[in-house]
C-alpha cells in the first residue's frame, strides 16, 4: 500500500489489507455528479477545490450563509470575491430579487418559493454498485459530503441513501467542510472505528491528503471505476464475489440496483397476464371444506381464545396463506375479489378463523418488497402464518447490518399460532423512517391482553420485543412502492380488500341463523308464525338488502379495478375504500336488525350464534381500515386533496 500524494496516481494510504473495517464515500463526483452543459457554473464559482476558505460557496457549504444570499448577489451582478456569474435558469430574468434568507428551509428542506431548482445530479452506477456490494459483504458504510442544505434534493432524492449508509455527515450540519478534520472525526465517532480502520473514497486530492494525515486509508476516485473498486476491495481484505466476472455497472447485471416498478409497468403486466382460474378454484374449494369442518367448533375456538393448532395446519394446506405471493413463488394467482370470497367462506363458519387468515396472508407483503432469493430463504413455501401490526409502535436502533428492535405492539391477531411477526418501527437512521421488520415469533413475548367484546378466538394479544437484532434486508420502508410489477400490488386496496370478506361472511351467517329461528318462532300473543308477520318480513328483507348491496359494492369496485389494469388503465383510487367501509357498516346494521327480530332468544350464547355474530362484527368495525375516518380521507381525495392513507 502507498500513501496518495495530491496530484499523483490514485492509490491507497496506510492501513493494511486486513486493517480497514469501514468505508466512507463522498457524494459529488463519486456517487453522484452535478449537472454539466450550459447550465453548469464555471469552476471558479465554487472556489478552490482542495481547501477550506472564506469563499462564498465554501461559506454556503458550511451553512454560514444561505443560497438566497448568494443568488441575490448573483442576480444583481455583485458577486463577492470576483466570483463569475452563473448561468441564469430559463425564464428567470437577471435582477430578479431572491427570497429573503428567512424563506430558506431547514436542512433537508427545499428551495425557497420563487427560486429555481437547478437540474438534478445523476447517479454514478459504478460507485453505487460498489457501495451496495460492500454493504452486502457486511462492510459498514458512511457518507461524508460538503453539501448545501437547499440543494440536497438534487442528490438526496435520487436514491434511498439512508438505506445504504447508516452514517451520513453533511458539512452544513457541522459548520465545517472537508478538508476540515472535524468532519472526519465525526465520521469516526459515528462509525465507532479508528482512522486506521477506515477508508475514504473521494475525488478531491485535498480531502484525500487531509484524511491521510489523520491516518485514514484513502483511495482517490480517478481512472477506471473497476480499478478503483479493486483497490477498495483490497483495502478491506474482502473479495467482490457478487461482481466477479461482470462489468461494473453494466445495465441489467447483478450490480444494477433494483428499481421500483412504475405504475405503468404494473398496468402493462396486468394487461398481458390473467390469473389461473383452476388454481384459484382449488383454493376456494379447499377453503370451503375447511369452513365446513370449522363451523361446529366456533364455541370451542371462542372459549380457547385462539385458533387450534389443527385448524392452523389445515389452513396452511388450503393454499390461501400464499394468496399475496407472486405465482412464480407459489402464489395461487387469485384476484382480489377471489381472496375476499375465500375469507367470506371462512367467516361464515367462524369470524375469528377468517380474521386470522386475512391478517395471516400478509406474508405476501414481504414478497412485494423483497427479491426472489430473499423471499425463498424466509418463506420456503408460501404457507407461513403471520401476525402483523404495521403502525410504527417500536424503534429500530441502527447497528452494523441492521437494527436492534424494541417496543410493544397491540392487537396482533393470531400471534400465538404465527410463525413470524411483522411490526412497524421508527428507524433511527440519519433520516428516521417508518419501516416494517420481520421477526420470528419466538423472538417476541406475548402479553395476555385480549379480553374483548368479539373476535375472541383471534387471540389478538399485545407483544413486545427487547433489543432483537433484525437484518436490514429483513425490513422494508412502509411507504415504498412495490418492487414487483404483479397486478395484485397495483393498489393498496387490492391488499386490504380481503378484510371485507369477514364482514360479508358474518352478515350471511347471521341471515341464515335468523331465517332458521324466525321460520320456527311463534308469537306468544297472537299465536302467529313470526315469518308471516309483515314487519318481520320487511325487516328481514332490509337486512338481506344491506348484505347483498355490500357484496355487490365490494365486487364491483374490485372487478372494475382489475379490469382497468387488464385494459391498460390506471385504477381509480377511493371506490374500493368506500366499498370496504360500507361492507362493515352495512353488515353490522344487518346483524343488529336480525338480532332484534329474533328477540330474547338471541341473547343466549349457547342457543343461537347471533350473539357471537353481533359481537364479532361490532369488534371488526373498529379496525382502522374500515373506520369512519375513511369517509374523510376519500372525501378529501375527491375534493382535490392529496391525503396520505395506506388503505387507498
Coordinates of C-alpha atoms in Angstrom, one line a residue:
X1 CA 0.0 0.0 0.0
X2 CA 1.1 3.5 -0.7
X3 CA 0.0 6.9 0.6
X4 CA -1.6 9.0 -2.1
X5 CA 0.0 12.4 -2.7
X6 CA -2.1 15.2 -4.2
X7 CA -1.8 15.3 -7.9
X8 CA -0.3 11.8 -8.2
X9 CA -1.7 8.5 -9.2
X10 CA -4.6 7.1 -7.2
X11 CA -3.6 4.7 -4.5
X12 CA -4.3 3.5 -1.0
X13 CA -3.0 5.1 2.1
X14 CA -1.6 3.2 5.1
X15 CA -3.9 0.8 6.8
X16 CA -3.1 -2.8 5.6
X17 CA -5.3 -5.1 3.6
X18 CA -6.9 -6.5 6.7
X19 CA -7.0 -3.4 8.8
X20 CA -9.8 -1.5 7.1
X21 CA -13.2 -2.2 8.6
X22 CA -15.4 0.7 7.2
X23 CA -15.6 2.8 4.0
X24 CA -16.6 6.4 3.7
X25 CA -17.9 7.7 0.4
X26 CA -18.1 11.2 -0.9
X27 CA -21.2 12.2 -2.9
X28 CA -20.5 14.8 -5.5
X29 CA -18.0 13.4 -8.0
X30 CA -18.3 9.9 -6.7
X31 CA -21.8 8.6 -6.0
X32 CA -23.5 11.4 -8.0
X33 CA -22.4 14.0 -10.5
X34 CA -23.7 17.6 -10.7
X35 CA -25.3 18.7 -14.0
X36 CA -23.0 19.8 -16.8
X37 CA -23.6 21.5 -20.0
X38 CA -24.7 25.1 -20.4
X39 CA -26.4 25.2 -17.0
X40 CA -23.2 24.4 -15.2
X41 CA -21.4 27.3 -13.5
X42 CA -17.7 27.8 -14.2
X43 CA -15.4 26.0 -11.7
X44 CA -14.3 29.4 -10.3
X45 CA -17.9 29.8 -9.0
X46 CA -17.2 27.1 -6.4
X47 CA -13.9 28.3 -5.1
X48 CA -10.7 26.3 -4.6
X49 CA -11.4 22.6 -4.6
X50 CA -8.6 21.5 -2.3
X51 CA -9.0 23.9 0.6
X52 CA -11.5 25.5 3.0
X53 CA -11.6 29.3 2.6
X54 CA -13.9 32.3 3.1
X55 CA -15.0 31.9 -0.5
X56 CA -18.8 32.4 -0.6
X57 CA -19.5 28.9 -1.9
X58 CA -17.4 27.5 1.0
X59 CA -19.4 29.6 3.4
X60 CA -22.6 28.3 1.9
X61 CA -21.5 24.7 2.3
X62 CA -20.6 25.4 6.0
X63 CA -24.1 26.8 6.5
X64 CA -22.9 30.3 7.3
X65 CA -25.0 31.9 4.6
X66 CA -28.0 30.8 2.6
X67 CA -28.4 30.2 -1.1
X68 CA -30.8 33.1 -1.2
X69 CA -28.0 35.5 -0.2
X70 CA -25.7 34.1 -2.9
X71 CA -28.4 34.3 -5.6
X72 CA -29.3 37.8 -4.5
X73 CA -25.8 39.0 -5.3
X74 CA -25.6 36.8 -8.4
X75 CA -28.8 38.3 -9.8
X76 CA -27.6 41.9 -9.1
X77 CA -24.2 41.2 -10.6
X78 CA -22.5 41.8 -7.3
X79 CA -20.9 38.5 -6.6
X80 CA -18.2 38.9 -3.8
X81 CA -14.6 37.8 -4.2
X82 CA -14.7 38.0 -8.0
X83 CA -17.0 35.1 -8.4
X84 CA -18.1 34.7 -12.0
X85 CA -21.8 35.0 -12.8
X86 CA -23.5 31.6 -13.0
X87 CA -25.8 30.9 -16.0
X88 CA -29.4 32.2 -15.4
X89 CA -32.0 29.5 -15.3
X90 CA -34.5 29.6 -18.2
X91 CA -37.4 32.0 -17.5
X92 CA -35.6 33.9 -14.7
X93 CA -34.6 37.4 -15.6
X94 CA -31.4 39.0 -14.3
X95 CA -32.0 41.3 -11.5
X96 CA -35.0 39.3 -10.1
X97 CA -34.9 39.7 -6.3
X98 CA -34.2 36.5 -4.5
X99 CA -36.3 35.4 -1.5
X100 CA -35.2 36.6 1.9
X101 CA -32.9 34.3 3.9
X102 CA -35.8 33.6 6.3
X103 CA -37.5 31.8 3.5
X104 CA -34.7 29.3 3.2
X105 CA -35.8 25.9 4.6
X106 CA -34.0 24.0 7.4
X107 CA -31.5 21.2 6.5
X108 CA -33.1 18.7 4.2
X109 CA -35.7 21.3 3.0
X110 CA -36.5 22.6 -0.4
X111 CA -35.7 25.7 -2.3
X112 CA -37.5 28.9 -1.2
X113 CA -40.6 29.8 -3.1
X114 CA -39.8 31.6 -6.4
X115 CA -36.2 30.3 -6.5
X116 CA -35.5 27.9 -9.4
X117 CA -34.1 24.5 -8.7
X118 CA -31.1 23.6 -10.9
X119 CA -31.1 20.3 -12.8
X120 CA -30.7 17.2 -10.6
X121 CA -27.5 15.3 -10.2
X122 CA -27.0 12.0 -12.0
X123 CA -26.2 8.7 -10.1
X124 CA -22.9 7.1 -10.8
X125 CA -24.0 3.5 -11.2
X126 CA -20.4 2.1 -10.9
X127 CA -19.8 3.6 -7.4
X128 CA -23.3 3.0 -6.2
X129 CA -22.9 -0.7 -7.2
X130 CA -19.6 -0.7 -5.3
X131 CA -21.3 0.6 -2.2
X132 CA -24.1 -1.9 -2.4
X133 CA -21.7 -4.8 -2.7
X134 CA -19.6 -3.6 0.2
X135 CA -22.8 -3.3 2.3
X136 CA -23.9 -6.8 1.2
X137 CA -20.4 -8.1 2.3
X138 CA -21.0 -6.6 5.8
X139 CA -18.7 -3.6 5.5
X140 CA -20.1 -0.6 7.4
X141 CA -20.5 2.5 5.2
X142 CA -20.7 6.2 5.7
X143 CA -21.3 9.3 3.6
X144 CA -19.3 12.4 4.2
X145 CA -20.1 15.3 1.9
X146 CA -19.8 19.0 1.5
X147 CA -23.4 19.9 0.9
X148 CA -25.6 23.0 0.5
X149 CA -28.7 22.4 2.5
X150 CA -31.1 23.9 0.0
X151 CA -29.7 21.9 -2.9
X152 CA -29.8 18.5 -1.1
X153 CA -32.9 17.4 -3.1
X154 CA -30.7 17.4 -6.2
X155 CA -28.9 14.3 -5.0
X156 CA -30.9 13.1 -1.9
X157 CA -34.0 12.3 -4.0
X158 CA -32.0 10.1 -6.4
X159 CA -31.7 7.1 -4.1
X160 CA -32.7 5.9 -0.6
X161 CA -29.2 6.8 0.8
X162 CA -30.0 6.1 4.4
X163 CA -31.0 2.6 3.5
X164 CA -27.4 2.0 2.4
X165 CA -25.4 4.4 4.7
X166 CA -26.2 4.2 8.4
X167 CA -23.9 7.2 8.9
X168 CA -24.3 10.4 6.9
X169 CA -22.3 13.6 7.7
X170 CA -23.1 16.8 6.0
X171 CA -20.9 19.9 6.1
X172 CA -23.7 22.4 6.7
X173 CA -24.8 20.5 9.8
X174 CA -21.4 20.8 11.5
X175 CA -20.5 24.3 10.3
X176 CA -17.4 22.9 8.7
X177 CA -16.4 21.4 5.4
X178 CA -13.9 19.0 4.1
X179 CA -10.9 19.0 4.4
X180 CA -11.6 20.3 7.9
X181 CA -10.7 17.4 10.3
X182 CA -13.9 17.9 12.2
X183 CA -15.9 16.1 9.5
X184 CA -13.5 13.1 9.5
X185 CA -13.5 12.9 13.3
X186 CA -17.3 13.0 13.3
X187 CA -17.5 10.1 10.8
X188 CA -15.1 8.0 13.0
X189 CA -17.2 8.7 16.1
X190 CA -20.4 7.7 14.5
X191 CA -19.0 4.6 12.9
X192 CA -17.2 3.6 16.0
X193 CA -13.9 3.0 14.2
X194 CA -10.4 4.4 14.3
X195 CA -8.8 6.3 11.4
X196 CA -6.6 3.2 10.6
X197 CA -9.7 1.1 10.3
X198 CA -11.5 3.5 7.9
X199 CA -11.0 4.2 4.2
X200 CA -12.1 7.4 2.5
X201 CA -13.2 7.3 -1.1
X202 CA -13.1 10.9 -2.5
X203 CA -12.5 12.7 -5.8
X204 CA -10.7 15.6 -4.2
X205 CA -6.9 15.3 -3.7
X206 CA -7.1 17.9 -0.9
X207 CA -9.7 15.8 1.0
X208 CA -7.6 12.7 0.4
X209 CA -4.5 14.3 1.8
X210 CA -6.2 15.7 4.9
X211 CA -7.7 12.3 5.7
X212 CA -4.4 10.6 5.1
X213 CA -2.7 12.9 7.6
X214 CA -5.2 11.7 10.2
X215 CA -4.3 8.1 9.5
X216 CA -7.1 7.1 7.2
X217 CA -6.6 4.7 4.4
X218 CA -7.6 6.5 1.2
X219 CA -8.5 5.9 -2.4
X220 CA -8.7 8.7 -4.9
X221 CA -11.5 8.4 -7.4
X222 CA -9.7 8.7 -10.7
X223 CA -9.3 6.5 -13.7
X224 CA -11.4 3.4 -14.4
X225 CA -14.1 2.6 -11.7
X226 CA -13.1 -1.1 -11.8
X227 CA -9.5 -0.3 -10.9
X228 CA -10.7 2.0 -8.1
X229 CA -13.1 -0.7 -6.8
X230 CA -10.3 -3.3 -6.9
X231 CA -8.2 -1.0 -4.6
X232 CA -11.1 -0.7 -2.2
X233 CA -11.7 -4.4 -2.0
X234 CA -8.0 -5.0 -1.4
X235 CA -8.1 -2.4 1.4
X236 CA -11.0 -4.1 3.2
X237 CA -9.5 -7.5 2.7
X238 CA -12.6 -8.9 1.0
X239 CA -13.4 -10.5 -2.3
X240 CA -16.0 -8.9 -4.6
X241 CA -17.8 -12.2 -5.1
X242 CA -21.1 -10.6 -6.3
X243 CA -19.3 -8.8 -9.1
X244 CA -16.8 -11.5 -10.2
X245 CA -16.8 -11.7 -13.9
X246 CA -19.2 -8.9 -14.6
X247 CA -18.6 -5.4 -15.8
X248 CA -19.2 -2.9 -13.1
X249 CA -22.4 -1.0 -13.7
X250 CA -23.4 -3.0 -16.8
X251 CA -27.1 -2.5 -17.3
X252 CA -29.1 -5.5 -16.3
X253 CA -26.1 -7.1 -14.5
X254 CA -26.2 -8.2 -10.9
X255 CA -24.9 -4.9 -9.7
X256 CA -27.7 -2.9 -11.3
X257 CA -29.7 -1.6 -8.3
X258 CA -33.3 -2.7 -8.1
X259 CA -35.7 0.0 -9.2
X260 CA -39.3 0.4 -8.0
X261 CA -41.8 -0.6 -10.6
X262 CA -43.7 2.4 -12.1
X263 CA -47.4 2.1 -12.2
X264 CA -47.5 1.9 -16.0
X265 CA -45.2 -1.2 -15.8
X266 CA -47.7 -2.8 -13.5
X267 CA -50.6 -1.9 -15.8
X268 CA -48.8 -3.4 -18.8
X269 CA -48.1 -6.6 -17.0
X270 CA -51.7 -6.9 -15.9
X271 CA -52.8 -6.5 -19.5
X272 CA -50.6 -9.3 -20.6
X273 CA -51.4 -11.7 -17.8
X274 CA -54.6 -13.3 -16.3
X275 CA -55.0 -15.4 -13.2
X276 CA -55.2 -19.2 -13.5
X277 CA -58.8 -19.9 -12.6
X278 CA -58.0 -23.6 -12.0
X279 CA -55.6 -22.9 -9.1
X280 CA -57.9 -20.2 -7.6
X281 CA -60.9 -22.6 -7.7
X282 CA -58.8 -25.3 -6.0
X283 CA -58.0 -22.9 -3.2
X284 CA -61.7 -21.8 -2.8
X285 CA -62.8 -25.4 -2.7
X286 CA -60.2 -26.3 -0.1
X287 CA -61.3 -23.3 2.0
X288 CA -65.0 -24.4 1.7
X289 CA -64.1 -27.8 3.0
X290 CA -62.2 -26.3 5.9
X291 CA -65.1 -23.9 6.7
X292 CA -67.5 -26.8 6.9
X293 CA -65.2 -28.5 9.5
X294 CA -64.7 -25.4 11.5
X295 CA -68.3 -24.4 11.8
X296 CA -69.0 -26.8 14.6
X297 CA -66.0 -25.6 16.6
X298 CA -66.8 -21.9 17.0
X299 CA -67.7 -22.2 20.7
X300 CA -64.5 -24.1 21.3
X301 CA -62.4 -21.5 19.5
X302 CA -64.1 -18.6 21.3
X303 CA -63.6 -20.3 24.7
X304 CA -60.0 -21.1 24.0
X305 CA -59.2 -17.5 22.8
X306 CA -57.1 -18.8 19.9
X307 CA -57.1 -20.8 16.7
X308 CA -56.5 -24.6 17.4
X309 CA -53.2 -26.0 16.0
X310 CA -55.0 -28.5 13.8
X311 CA -57.1 -25.7 12.2
X312 CA -53.9 -23.7 11.5
X313 CA -52.3 -26.7 9.8
X314 CA -55.5 -27.3 7.8
X315 CA -55.4 -23.6 6.8
X316 CA -51.9 -23.9 5.5
X317 CA -52.9 -26.8 3.3
X318 CA -55.6 -24.8 1.6
X319 CA -53.1 -22.6 -0.2
X320 CA -54.9 -19.4 1.0
X321 CA -51.9 -18.1 3.0
X322 CA -50.0 -17.7 -0.2
X323 CA -52.6 -15.6 -1.8
X324 CA -50.5 -12.4 -1.9
X325 CA -47.4 -14.2 -3.3
X326 CA -46.4 -14.0 -7.0
X327 CA -47.3 -17.1 -8.9
X328 CA -43.6 -18.0 -9.6
X329 CA -43.1 -18.0 -5.8
X330 CA -46.0 -20.4 -5.3
X331 CA -48.9 -18.0 -5.1
X332 CA -52.3 -19.3 -6.3
X333 CA -52.9 -16.4 -8.8
X334 CA -56.1 -15.3 -7.1
X335 CA -57.7 -11.9 -7.9
X336 CA -58.5 -9.6 -5.0
X337 CA -62.2 -10.5 -5.2
X338 CA -61.5 -14.2 -5.1
X339 CA -59.5 -13.6 -1.9
X340 CA -62.5 -11.8 -0.5
X341 CA -64.7 -14.8 -1.4
X342 CA -62.3 -17.2 0.3
X343 CA -62.3 -15.1 3.5
X344 CA -66.1 -14.8 3.4
X345 CA -66.4 -18.6 3.3
X346 CA -64.3 -18.9 6.5
X347 CA -66.1 -16.0 8.2
X348 CA -69.5 -17.7 7.5
X349 CA -68.1 -20.6 9.6
X350 CA -66.1 -18.7 12.2
X351 CA -65.2 -15.0 12.1
X352 CA -62.1 -15.4 14.2
X353 CA -60.5 -18.0 11.9
X354 CA -61.3 -15.8 8.9
X355 CA -59.8 -12.7 10.6
X356 CA -56.6 -14.5 11.4
X357 CA -56.4 -15.9 7.9
X358 CA -57.0 -12.4 6.4
X359 CA -54.1 -11.0 8.5
X360 CA -52.0 -14.1 8.2
X361 CA -51.7 -13.9 4.4
X362 CA -49.7 -10.7 4.8
X363 CA -46.5 -12.6 4.3
X364 CA -47.1 -11.6 0.7
X365 CA -46.4 -8.0 1.7
X366 CA -42.7 -9.1 2.2
X367 CA -42.8 -10.7 -1.3
X368 CA -44.0 -7.4 -2.6
X369 CA -40.8 -5.6 -1.3
X370 CA -38.1 -8.2 -1.5
X371 CA -36.4 -10.1 -4.3
X372 CA -37.0 -13.8 -5.1
X373 CA -33.9 -15.1 -3.3
X374 CA -34.7 -13.4 -0.1
X375 CA -38.4 -14.4 -0.2
X376 CA -37.5 -18.1 -0.8
X377 CA -35.0 -18.0 2.0
X378 CA -37.5 -16.7 4.5
X379 CA -40.6 -18.4 3.1
X380 CA -39.6 -21.8 1.6
X381 CA -43.2 -22.4 1.0
X382 CA -46.0 -19.7 0.9
X383 CA -47.8 -21.3 3.9
X384 CA -46.4 -19.3 6.8
X385 CA -48.9 -17.6 9.1
X386 CA -48.1 -14.0 10.1
X387 CA -49.2 -11.7 12.8
X388 CA -48.9 -8.1 11.6
X389 CA -49.0 -4.8 13.4
X390 CA -47.7 -2.2 10.9
X391 CA -48.0 1.2 12.7
X392 CA -44.5 2.2 13.9
X393 CA -45.0 1.5 17.6
X394 CA -41.5 0.3 18.1
X395 CA -38.0 1.7 17.5
X396 CA -35.1 0.3 15.4
X397 CA -31.7 1.3 16.7
X398 CA -29.3 1.2 13.7
X399 CA -26.4 -1.1 14.1
X400 CA -24.0 -2.8 11.7
X401 CA -26.0 -4.9 9.3
X402 CA -29.5 -4.0 10.6
X403 CA -31.4 -2.8 13.6
X404 CA -31.9 -3.6 17.3
X405 CA -35.7 -3.6 17.6
X406 CA -37.5 -2.8 20.8
X407 CA -41.1 -1.9 21.5
X408 CA -44.6 -3.0 22.3
X409 CA -47.3 -3.6 19.7
X410 CA -51.0 -4.0 20.2
X411 CA -53.7 -6.3 18.8
X412 CA -51.6 -8.9 17.0
X413 CA -54.2 -11.2 15.7
X414 CA -53.2 -14.9 15.6
X415 CA -49.9 -14.3 17.2
X416 CA -50.0 -17.4 19.3
X417 CA -50.1 -19.5 16.1
X418 CA -47.9 -17.3 14.0
X419 CA -44.6 -18.3 12.5
X420 CA -43.4 -14.7 12.1
X421 CA -44.5 -11.2 13.1
X422 CA -44.4 -8.1 11.0
X423 CA -44.1 -5.0 13.2
X424 CA -43.7 -1.3 12.3
X425 CA -40.7 0.6 13.7
X426 CA -39.4 4.1 13.5
X427 CA -35.8 3.5 12.4
X428 CA -33.1 5.6 14.0
X429 CA -31.4 6.3 10.7
X430 CA -29.9 9.7 9.7
X431 CA -33.4 10.4 8.3
X432 CA -35.9 8.4 10.5
X433 CA -38.3 6.3 8.5
X434 CA -41.3 4.1 9.1
X435 CA -40.1 0.7 8.4
X436 CA -41.6 -2.8 8.8
X437 CA -39.5 -5.5 10.3
X438 CA -39.9 -9.3 10.1
X439 CA -39.2 -11.2 13.3
X440 CA -39.5 -14.8 14.2
X441 CA -42.5 -15.3 16.6
X442 CA -40.1 -17.0 19.1
X443 CA -38.2 -13.7 19.4
X444 CA -41.1 -11.8 21.0
X445 CA -43.0 -12.1 24.2
X446 CA -46.8 -12.4 24.0
X447 CA -48.8 -10.4 26.7
X448 CA -52.2 -11.6 27.8
X449 CA -54.2 -8.6 26.8
X450 CA -57.0 -9.8 24.5
X451 CA -60.2 -9.7 26.7
X452 CA -62.6 -8.4 24.0
X453 CA -66.2 -7.9 23.0
X454 CA -65.9 -10.1 19.9
X455 CA -63.4 -11.9 17.7
X456 CA -62.3 -13.6 20.9
X457 CA -60.8 -16.6 19.1
X458 CA -58.3 -14.4 17.3
X459 CA -56.1 -14.1 20.4
X460 CA -55.1 -10.6 19.3
X461 CA -52.8 -10.0 22.2
X462 CA -50.1 -7.4 22.6
X463 CA -46.5 -8.4 22.2
X464 CA -43.1 -6.9 22.9
X465 CA -39.6 -7.2 21.8
X466 CA -36.4 -6.2 23.6
X467 CA -33.2 -5.4 21.6
X468 CA -33.9 -8.1 19.0
X469 CA -31.5 -7.9 16.0
X470 CA -33.2 -7.7 12.6
X471 CA -31.1 -7.7 9.5
X472 CA -31.5 -4.6 7.3
X473 CA -32.6 -6.9 4.5
X474 CA -35.4 -8.2 6.6
X475 CA -37.1 -4.8 6.7
X476 CA -38.7 -2.6 4.2
X477 CA -39.9 1.0 4.1
X478 CA -43.7 1.1 4.7
X479 CA -44.4 3.8 2.1
X480 CA -42.1 2.5 -0.6
X481 CA -43.8 1.5 -3.8
X482 CA -43.7 -2.2 -4.6
X483 CA -40.6 -3.7 -6.1
X484 CA -42.7 -6.1 -8.2
X485 CA -45.0 -5.4 -11.2
X486 CA -47.6 -8.1 -10.3
X487 CA -51.1 -6.6 -10.8
X488 CA -52.1 -7.7 -7.3
X489 CA -49.7 -5.0 -5.9
X490 CA -51.0 -2.2 -8.2
X491 CA -53.1 -0.6 -5.5
X492 CA -53.2 -0.7 -1.7
X493 CA -56.9 -1.5 -1.9
X494 CA -56.1 -4.9 -3.5
X495 CA -54.1 -5.8 -0.4
X496 CA -56.7 -4.8 2.2
X497 CA -59.9 -5.7 0.4
X498 CA -59.7 -9.1 1.9
X499 CA -61.0 -7.7 5.2
X500 CA -64.4 -7.1 3.6
X501 CA -64.8 -10.9 3.4
X502 CA -65.0 -11.0 7.2
X503 CA -68.0 -8.7 7.3
X504 CA -69.8 -10.4 4.4
X505 CA -69.3 -13.8 5.9
X506 CA -70.7 -12.7 9.3
X507 CA -73.6 -11.0 7.6
X508 CA -74.5 -14.0 5.5
X509 CA -74.2 -16.3 8.6
X510 CA -76.5 -14.0 10.6
X511 CA -79.1 -14.1 7.8
X512 CA -79.2 -17.9 7.8
X513 CA -79.3 -18.2 11.6
X514 CA -82.1 -15.6 11.8
X515 CA -84.1 -17.3 9.0
X516 CA -83.9 -20.7 10.7
X517 CA -85.1 -19.2 14.0
X518 CA -87.8 -17.0 12.5
X519 CA -89.4 -19.8 10.5
X520 CA -89.9 -21.7 13.7
X521 CA -90.8 -18.8 16.0
X522 CA -94.4 -18.2 17.1
X523 CA -95.6 -15.0 18.6
X524 CA -96.9 -16.0 22.1
X525 CA -99.6 -13.2 22.0
X526 CA -101.1 -13.8 18.5
X527 CA -100.0 -17.4 18.0
X528 CA -98.9 -16.3 14.6
X529 CA -95.7 -17.5 13.0
X530 CA -93.1 -14.8 13.1
X531 CA -92.3 -15.4 9.4
X532 CA -95.8 -14.4 8.5
X533 CA -95.6 -11.0 10.2
X534 CA -95.3 -8.2 7.6
X535 CA -92.9 -6.2 9.8
X536 CA -90.6 -9.2 10.3
X537 CA -90.7 -9.9 6.6
X538 CA -89.8 -6.3 5.7
X539 CA -87.0 -6.0 8.3
X540 CA -85.5 -9.4 7.2
X541 CA -85.6 -8.3 3.6
X542 CA -84.0 -5.0 4.6
X543 CA -81.2 -6.9 6.3
X544 CA -80.7 -9.1 3.3
X545 CA -80.6 -6.0 1.1
X546 CA -77.8 -4.5 3.2
X547 CA -75.6 -7.6 3.0
X548 CA -76.3 -8.0 -0.7
X549 CA -75.6 -4.4 -1.5
X550 CA -72.4 -4.6 0.4
X551 CA -71.3 -7.6 -1.5
X552 CA -72.2 -6.1 -4.8
X553 CA -70.3 -2.8 -4.0
X554 CA -67.2 -4.7 -3.0
X555 CA -67.3 -7.0 -6.0
X556 CA -68.0 -4.1 -8.5
X557 CA -65.2 -1.9 -7.2
X558 CA -62.6 -4.7 -7.2
X559 CA -63.6 -6.0 -10.6
X560 CA -63.6 -2.5 -12.0
X561 CA -60.0 -2.0 -10.7
X562 CA -58.9 -5.3 -12.0
X563 CA -60.5 -4.7 -15.4
X564 CA -58.8 -1.3 -15.6
X565 CA -55.4 -2.9 -15.2
X566 CA -56.2 -5.5 -17.8
X567 CA -57.2 -2.8 -20.3
X568 CA -54.0 -0.7 -19.6
X569 CA -55.7 1.9 -17.5
X570 CA -54.8 3.2 -14.0
X571 CA -57.3 2.0 -11.4
X572 CA -59.3 4.7 -9.6
X573 CA -58.5 5.5 -6.0
X574 CA -61.2 5.7 -3.5
X575 CA -64.1 3.4 -4.5
X576 CA -62.5 0.3 -3.0
X577 CA -62.1 2.0 0.4
X578 CA -65.6 3.3 0.4
X579 CA -67.0 -0.2 -0.5
X580 CA -64.9 -1.8 2.2
X581 CA -66.1 0.6 4.9
X582 CA -69.7 0.3 3.7
X583 CA -69.5 -3.5 3.9
X584 CA -68.6 -3.4 7.6
X585 CA -71.2 -0.8 8.4
X586 CA -74.0 -2.4 6.4
X587 CA -73.3 -5.8 7.8
X588 CA -73.3 -4.5 11.3
X589 CA -76.7 -2.9 10.7
X590 CA -78.0 -6.1 9.2
X591 CA -76.8 -8.2 12.1
X592 CA -78.3 -5.8 14.7
X593 CA -81.6 -5.8 12.8
X594 CA -81.7 -9.6 12.8
X595 CA -80.8 -9.8 16.4
X596 CA -83.7 -7.5 17.3
X597 CA -86.1 -9.5 15.1
X598 CA -85.2 -12.8 16.8
X599 CA -85.8 -11.2 20.2
X600 CA -85.0 -12.6 23.6
X601 CA -83.6 -15.9 22.3
X602 CA -80.8 -14.1 20.6
X603 CA -79.1 -13.3 23.9
X604 CA -78.3 -16.9 24.7
X605 CA -74.8 -17.7 23.7
X606 CA -75.5 -21.5 23.8
X607 CA -78.7 -21.5 21.7
X608 CA -78.0 -19.2 18.7
X609 CA -74.9 -17.8 17.1
X610 CA -76.4 -14.3 16.7
X611 CA -74.9 -13.0 19.9
X612 CA -71.4 -14.0 18.7
X613 CA -72.1 -12.6 15.2
X614 CA -73.1 -9.2 16.7
X615 CA -70.1 -9.1 19.0
X616 CA -67.8 -10.1 16.2
X617 CA -69.0 -7.6 13.6
X618 CA -69.0 -4.8 16.3
X619 CA -65.4 -5.5 17.1
X620 CA -64.4 -5.9 13.5
X621 CA -65.8 -2.4 12.7
X622 CA -63.1 -0.9 14.9
X623 CA -60.3 -1.8 12.5
X624 CA -58.6 1.3 11.2
X625 CA -59.1 0.4 7.6
X626 CA -62.9 0.5 7.9
X627 CA -63.5 3.3 10.4
X628 CA -65.5 6.3 9.5
X629 CA -62.3 8.3 9.0
X630 CA -62.1 6.6 5.6
X631 CA -65.0 8.8 4.6
X632 CA -62.9 11.9 5.4
X633 CA -59.9 10.5 3.5
X634 CA -61.8 9.7 0.4
X635 CA -63.8 12.9 0.6
X636 CA -60.6 14.9 0.8
X637 CA -59.3 13.0 -2.3
X638 CA -62.5 13.6 -4.3
X639 CA -62.4 17.3 -3.5
X640 CA -58.9 17.8 -4.8
X641 CA -56.8 17.0 -1.8
X642 CA -53.9 14.6 -1.6
X643 CA -54.4 12.6 1.6
X644 CA -52.0 10.1 2.8
X645 CA -53.5 6.7 3.6
X646 CA -52.1 3.2 3.3
X647 CA -55.6 1.9 2.7
X648 CA -56.4 3.7 -0.6

